[in-house]
Amino acid sequence: MIQINRKLNRIEIQLVAFDMGKDICIILTGGEAHLGSVTIGIQDYSPETFPIGTHKEYVITEMLGEILKKRYSGNFAICCGIHLDNITKEEISDITSLSCQMVEEMCLQLKMKE
Protein backbone atom coordinates (compact mmCIF):
# COMPACT_ATOMS: atom_id res chain seq x y z
CA MET A 1 0.00 0.00 0.00
CA ILE A 2 1.17 3.51 -0.81
CA GLN A 3 -0.18 6.55 1.00
CA ILE A 4 0.55 10.15 -0.02
CA ASN A 5 -0.91 13.26 1.61
CA ARG A 6 -0.83 16.87 0.44
CA LYS A 7 -2.01 20.07 2.11
CA LEU A 8 -2.19 23.52 0.56
CA ASN A 9 -4.10 26.22 2.42
CA ARG A 10 -7.55 24.69 3.06
CA ILE A 11 -6.99 21.84 0.57
CA GLU A 12 -6.13 18.46 2.08
CA ILE A 13 -5.96 15.48 -0.26
CA GLN A 14 -5.03 11.88 0.39
CA LEU A 15 -4.03 9.25 -2.14
CA VAL A 16 -4.05 5.60 -1.10
CA ALA A 17 -2.98 2.96 -3.61
CA PHE A 18 -3.46 -0.77 -3.12
CA ASP A 19 -1.36 -3.29 -5.03
CA MET A 20 -3.47 -6.01 -6.60
CA GLY A 21 -0.79 -8.22 -8.13
CA LYS A 22 0.36 -6.35 -11.23
CA ASP A 23 -2.70 -4.07 -11.04
CA ILE A 24 -3.49 -1.16 -8.73
CA CYS A 25 -6.53 0.46 -7.13
CA ILE A 26 -6.17 4.15 -6.25
CA ILE A 27 -8.43 6.15 -3.95
CA LEU A 28 -8.06 9.93 -4.06
CA THR A 29 -10.11 11.85 -1.53
CA GLY A 30 -10.34 15.16 0.25
CA GLY A 31 -12.82 17.36 2.05
CA GLU A 32 -16.32 15.96 2.44
CA ALA A 33 -16.38 12.22 1.70
CA HIS A 34 -18.19 11.08 -1.45
CA LEU A 35 -17.44 9.27 -4.71
CA GLY A 36 -17.49 11.58 -7.72
CA SER A 37 -15.82 9.60 -10.50
CA VAL A 38 -14.11 6.32 -11.36
CA THR A 39 -11.65 5.83 -14.21
CA ILE A 40 -10.57 2.33 -15.21
CA GLY A 41 -7.53 1.57 -17.35
CA ILE A 42 -6.99 -1.78 -19.03
CA GLN A 43 -3.86 -2.61 -21.00
CA ASP A 44 -4.20 -1.96 -24.75
CA TYR A 45 -7.42 0.05 -24.32
CA SER A 46 -8.14 3.72 -23.65
CA PRO A 47 -9.12 4.42 -20.04
CA GLU A 48 -12.87 4.64 -19.40
CA THR A 49 -14.40 7.13 -17.00
CA PHE A 50 -17.66 6.85 -15.09
CA PRO A 51 -18.77 10.18 -13.59
CA ILE A 52 -21.21 9.89 -10.73
CA GLY A 53 -24.14 12.28 -10.72
CA THR A 54 -23.19 15.89 -11.36
CA HIS A 55 -19.76 15.61 -9.73
CA LYS A 56 -16.81 16.98 -11.73
CA GLU A 57 -14.00 14.74 -10.46
CA TYR A 58 -13.99 13.00 -13.86
CA VAL A 59 -11.70 15.83 -15.01
CA ILE A 60 -9.12 14.71 -12.44
CA THR A 61 -9.53 10.94 -12.91
CA GLU A 62 -9.20 11.27 -16.69
CA MET A 63 -5.95 13.26 -16.30
CA LEU A 64 -4.60 10.73 -13.83
CA GLY A 65 -5.66 7.89 -16.12
CA GLU A 66 -3.57 9.37 -18.94
CA ILE A 67 -0.54 9.64 -16.63
CA LEU A 68 -0.96 6.02 -15.53
CA LYS A 69 -1.49 4.78 -19.08
CA LYS A 70 1.98 6.15 -19.93
CA ARG A 71 3.81 5.32 -16.70
CA TYR A 72 2.23 2.13 -15.34
CA SER A 73 2.14 -1.23 -17.10
CA GLY A 74 -0.73 -2.86 -15.20
CA ASN A 75 -4.46 -2.31 -15.10
CA PHE A 76 -5.79 0.37 -12.76
CA ALA A 77 -8.88 1.82 -11.13
CA ILE A 78 -8.98 5.39 -9.83
CA CYS A 79 -11.79 6.33 -7.44
CA CYS A 80 -11.99 10.03 -6.64
CA GLY A 81 -14.11 12.25 -4.42
CA ILE A 82 -12.92 15.71 -3.42
CA HIS A 83 -15.29 18.35 -2.08
CA LEU A 84 -14.71 21.82 -0.66
CA ASP A 85 -17.62 24.17 0.03
CA ASN A 86 -17.46 27.36 -2.03
CA ILE A 87 -14.43 26.11 -3.97
CA THR A 88 -12.62 28.70 -6.10
CA LYS A 89 -11.17 28.27 -9.59
CA GLU A 90 -7.70 28.62 -8.09
CA GLU A 91 -8.42 25.81 -5.61
CA ILE A 92 -9.69 23.59 -8.44
CA SER A 93 -6.44 24.24 -10.31
CA ASP A 94 -4.41 23.51 -7.15
CA ILE A 95 -6.29 20.25 -6.55
CA THR A 96 -5.69 19.15 -10.13
CA SER A 97 -1.99 19.98 -9.92
CA LEU A 98 -1.54 18.31 -6.52
CA SER A 99 -3.37 15.19 -7.73
CA CYS A 100 -1.08 14.86 -10.75
CA GLN A 101 2.00 15.35 -8.56
CA MET A 102 0.76 12.66 -6.18
CA VAL A 103 0.22 10.13 -8.97
CA GLU A 104 3.67 10.90 -10.39
CA GLU A 105 5.17 10.30 -6.93
CA MET A 106 3.19 7.07 -6.61
CA CYS A 107 4.58 5.89 -9.96
CA LEU A 108 8.13 6.59 -8.73
CA GLN A 109 7.47 4.62 -5.55
CA LEU A 110 6.09 1.71 -7.59
CA LYS A 111 9.17 1.81 -9.85
CA MET A 112 11.41 1.57 -6.80
CA LYS A 113 9.54 -1.56 -5.65
CA GLU A 114 10.25 -3.40 -8.91
PDB file of C-alpha atoms in Angstrom:
ATOM      1  CA  MET A   1       0.000   0.000   0.000  1.00  0.00           C
ATOM      2  CA  ILE A   2       1.173   3.506  -0.812  1.00  0.00           C
ATOM      3  CA  GLN A   3      -0.179   6.549   1.001  1.00  0.00           C
ATOM      4  CA  ILE A   4       0.552  10.148  -0.019  1.00  0.00           C
ATOM      5  CA  ASN A   5      -0.908  13.262   1.612  1.00  0.00           C
ATOM      6  CA  ARG A   6      -0.826  16.868   0.437  1.00  0.00           C
ATOM      7  CA  LYS A   7      -2.012  20.070   2.107  1.00  0.00           C
ATOM      8  CA  LEU A   8      -2.186  23.520   0.558  1.00  0.00           C
ATOM      9  CA  ASN A   9      -4.102  26.218   2.425  1.00  0.00           C
ATOM     10  CA  ARG A  10      -7.549  24.688   3.060  1.00  0.00           C
ATOM     11  CA  ILE A  11      -6.986  21.843   0.571  1.00  0.00           C
ATOM     12  CA  GLU A  12      -6.128  18.462   2.076  1.00  0.00           C
ATOM     13  CA  ILE A  13      -5.956  15.480  -0.262  1.00  0.00           C
ATOM     14  CA  GLN A  14      -5.031  11.876   0.393  1.00  0.00           C
ATOM     15  CA  LEU A  15      -4.031   9.245  -2.141  1.00  0.00           C
ATOM     16  CA  VAL A  16      -4.046   5.596  -1.098  1.00  0.00           C
ATOM     17  CA  ALA A  17      -2.984   2.959  -3.608  1.00  0.00           C
ATOM     18  CA  PHE A  18      -3.460  -0.771  -3.116  1.00  0.00           C
ATOM     19  CA  ASP A  19      -1.359  -3.287  -5.027  1.00  0.00           C
ATOM     20  CA  MET A  20      -3.469  -6.010  -6.597  1.00  0.00           C
ATOM     21  CA  GLY A  21      -0.791  -8.218  -8.127  1.00  0.00           C
ATOM     22  CA  LYS A  22       0.361  -6.351 -11.229  1.00  0.00           C
ATOM     23  CA  ASP A  23      -2.702  -4.074 -11.040  1.00  0.00           C
ATOM     24  CA  ILE A  24      -3.490  -1.159  -8.734  1.00  0.00           C
ATOM     25  CA  CYS A  25      -6.532   0.455  -7.130  1.00  0.00           C
ATOM     26  CA  ILE A  26      -6.174   4.148  -6.249  1.00  0.00           C
ATOM     27  CA  ILE A  27      -8.427   6.149  -3.952  1.00  0.00           C
ATOM     28  CA  LEU A  28      -8.056   9.927  -4.057  1.00  0.00           C
ATOM     29  CA  THR A  29     -10.112  11.847  -1.535  1.00  0.00           C
ATOM     30  CA  GLY A  30     -10.340  15.164   0.253  1.00  0.00           C
ATOM     31  CA  GLY A  31     -12.823  17.361   2.049  1.00  0.00           C
ATOM     32  CA  GLU A  32     -16.319  15.964   2.438  1.00  0.00           C
ATOM     33  CA  ALA A  33     -16.376  12.223   1.700  1.00  0.00           C
ATOM     34  CA  HIS A  34     -18.188  11.078  -1.446  1.00  0.00           C
ATOM     35  CA  LEU A  35     -17.441   9.270  -4.712  1.00  0.00           C
ATOM     36  CA  GLY A  36     -17.487  11.576  -7.720  1.00  0.00           C
ATOM     37  CA  SER A  37     -15.820   9.600 -10.498  1.00  0.00           C
ATOM     38  CA  VAL A  38     -14.113   6.318 -11.363  1.00  0.00           C
ATOM     39  CA  THR A  39     -11.653   5.830 -14.211  1.00  0.00           C
ATOM     40  CA  ILE A  40     -10.565   2.330 -15.211  1.00  0.00           C
ATOM     41  CA  GLY A  41      -7.532   1.569 -17.353  1.00  0.00           C
ATOM     42  CA  ILE A  42      -6.988  -1.782 -19.027  1.00  0.00           C
ATOM     43  CA  GLN A  43      -3.861  -2.605 -21.004  1.00  0.00           C
ATOM     44  CA  ASP A  44      -4.197  -1.964 -24.752  1.00  0.00           C
ATOM     45  CA  TYR A  45      -7.420   0.055 -24.322  1.00  0.00           C
ATOM     46  CA  SER A  46      -8.138   3.719 -23.654  1.00  0.00           C
ATOM     47  CA  PRO A  47      -9.117   4.422 -20.039  1.00  0.00           C
ATOM     48  CA  GLU A  48     -12.869   4.639 -19.398  1.00  0.00           C
ATOM     49  CA  THR A  49     -14.404   7.126 -16.998  1.00  0.00           C
ATOM     50  CA  PHE A  50     -17.659   6.852 -15.091  1.00  0.00           C
ATOM     51  CA  PRO A  51     -18.768  10.185 -13.593  1.00  0.00           C
ATOM     52  CA  ILE A  52     -21.206   9.889 -10.725  1.00  0.00           C
ATOM     53  CA  GLY A  53     -24.135  12.283 -10.722  1.00  0.00           C
ATOM     54  CA  THR A  54     -23.185  15.894 -11.360  1.00  0.00           C
ATOM     55  CA  HIS A  55     -19.758  15.609  -9.733  1.00  0.00           C
ATOM     56  CA  LYS A  56     -16.812  16.984 -11.732  1.00  0.00           C
ATOM     57  CA  GLU A  57     -13.997  14.736 -10.462  1.00  0.00           C
ATOM     58  CA  TYR A  58     -13.991  13.003 -13.858  1.00  0.00           C
ATOM     59  CA  VAL A  59     -11.696  15.831 -15.013  1.00  0.00           C
ATOM     60  CA  ILE A  60      -9.123  14.709 -12.442  1.00  0.00           C
ATOM     61  CA  THR A  61      -9.530  10.941 -12.910  1.00  0.00           C
ATOM     62  CA  GLU A  62      -9.202  11.275 -16.688  1.00  0.00           C
ATOM     63  CA  MET A  63      -5.955  13.257 -16.304  1.00  0.00           C
ATOM     64  CA  LEU A  64      -4.597  10.732 -13.829  1.00  0.00           C
ATOM     65  CA  GLY A  65      -5.663   7.893 -16.119  1.00  0.00           C
ATOM     66  CA  GLU A  66      -3.572   9.373 -18.937  1.00  0.00           C
ATOM     67  CA  ILE A  67      -0.544   9.635 -16.635  1.00  0.00           C
ATOM     68  CA  LEU A  68      -0.958   6.022 -15.526  1.00  0.00           C
ATOM     69  CA  LYS A  69      -1.491   4.781 -19.081  1.00  0.00           C
ATOM     70  CA  LYS A  70       1.977   6.155 -19.934  1.00  0.00           C
ATOM     71  CA  ARG A  71       3.811   5.324 -16.701  1.00  0.00           C
ATOM     72  CA  TYR A  72       2.233   2.128 -15.338  1.00  0.00           C
ATOM     73  CA  SER A  73       2.145  -1.231 -17.099  1.00  0.00           C
ATOM     74  CA  GLY A  74      -0.728  -2.861 -15.200  1.00  0.00           C
ATOM     75  CA  ASN A  75      -4.459  -2.306 -15.102  1.00  0.00           C
ATOM     76  CA  PHE A  76      -5.786   0.373 -12.762  1.00  0.00           C
ATOM     77  CA  ALA A  77      -8.883   1.815 -11.133  1.00  0.00           C
ATOM     78  CA  ILE A  78      -8.976   5.391  -9.832  1.00  0.00           C
ATOM     79  CA  CYS A  79     -11.785   6.334  -7.444  1.00  0.00           C
ATOM     80  CA  CYS A  80     -11.989  10.032  -6.637  1.00  0.00           C
ATOM     81  CA  GLY A  81     -14.111  12.250  -4.424  1.00  0.00           C
ATOM     82  CA  ILE A  82     -12.918  15.714  -3.421  1.00  0.00           C
ATOM     83  CA  HIS A  83     -15.293  18.354  -2.079  1.00  0.00           C
ATOM     84  CA  LEU A  84     -14.712  21.821  -0.658  1.00  0.00           C
ATOM     85  CA  ASP A  85     -17.617  24.172   0.032  1.00  0.00           C
ATOM     86  CA  ASN A  86     -17.457  27.362  -2.029  1.00  0.00           C
ATOM     87  CA  ILE A  87     -14.431  26.112  -3.967  1.00  0.00           C
ATOM     88  CA  THR A  88     -12.619  28.695  -6.102  1.00  0.00           C
ATOM     89  CA  LYS A  89     -11.174  28.271  -9.592  1.00  0.00           C
ATOM     90  CA  GLU A  90      -7.697  28.616  -8.087  1.00  0.00           C
ATOM     91  CA  GLU A  91      -8.419  25.809  -5.615  1.00  0.00           C
ATOM     92  CA  ILE A  92      -9.691  23.589  -8.440  1.00  0.00           C
ATOM     93  CA  SER A  93      -6.441  24.240 -10.305  1.00  0.00           C
ATOM     94  CA  ASP A  94      -4.412  23.509  -7.149  1.00  0.00           C
ATOM     95  CA  ILE A  95      -6.291  20.252  -6.549  1.00  0.00           C
ATOM     96  CA  THR A  96      -5.693  19.146 -10.130  1.00  0.00           C
ATOM     97  CA  SER A  97      -1.990  19.984  -9.918  1.00  0.00           C
ATOM     98  CA  LEU A  98      -1.536  18.306  -6.515  1.00  0.00           C
ATOM     99  CA  SER A  99      -3.371  15.192  -7.725  1.00  0.00           C
ATOM    100  CA  CYS A 100      -1.085  14.863 -10.752  1.00  0.00           C
ATOM    101  CA  GLN A 101       2.000  15.347  -8.560  1.00  0.00           C
ATOM    102  CA  MET A 102       0.759  12.663  -6.179  1.00  0.00           C
ATOM    103  CA  VAL A 103       0.219  10.132  -8.969  1.00  0.00           C
ATOM    104  CA  GLU A 104       3.674  10.901 -10.395  1.00  0.00           C
ATOM    105  CA  GLU A 105       5.167  10.303  -6.929  1.00  0.00           C
ATOM    106  CA  MET A 106       3.187   7.069  -6.612  1.00  0.00           C
ATOM    107  CA  CYS A 107       4.582   5.888  -9.960  1.00  0.00           C
ATOM    108  CA  LEU A 108       8.133   6.594  -8.728  1.00  0.00           C
ATOM    109  CA  GLN A 109       7.471   4.616  -5.552  1.00  0.00           C
ATOM    110  CA  LEU A 110       6.095   1.711  -7.588  1.00  0.00           C
ATOM    111  CA  LYS A 111       9.165   1.805  -9.848  1.00  0.00           C
ATOM    112  CA  MET A 112      11.414   1.574  -6.803  1.00  0.00           C
ATOM    113  CA  LYS A 113       9.544  -1.563  -5.648  1.00  0.00           C
ATOM    114  CA  GLU A 114      10.251  -3.399  -8.912  1.00  0.00           C
TER     115      GLU A 114
END
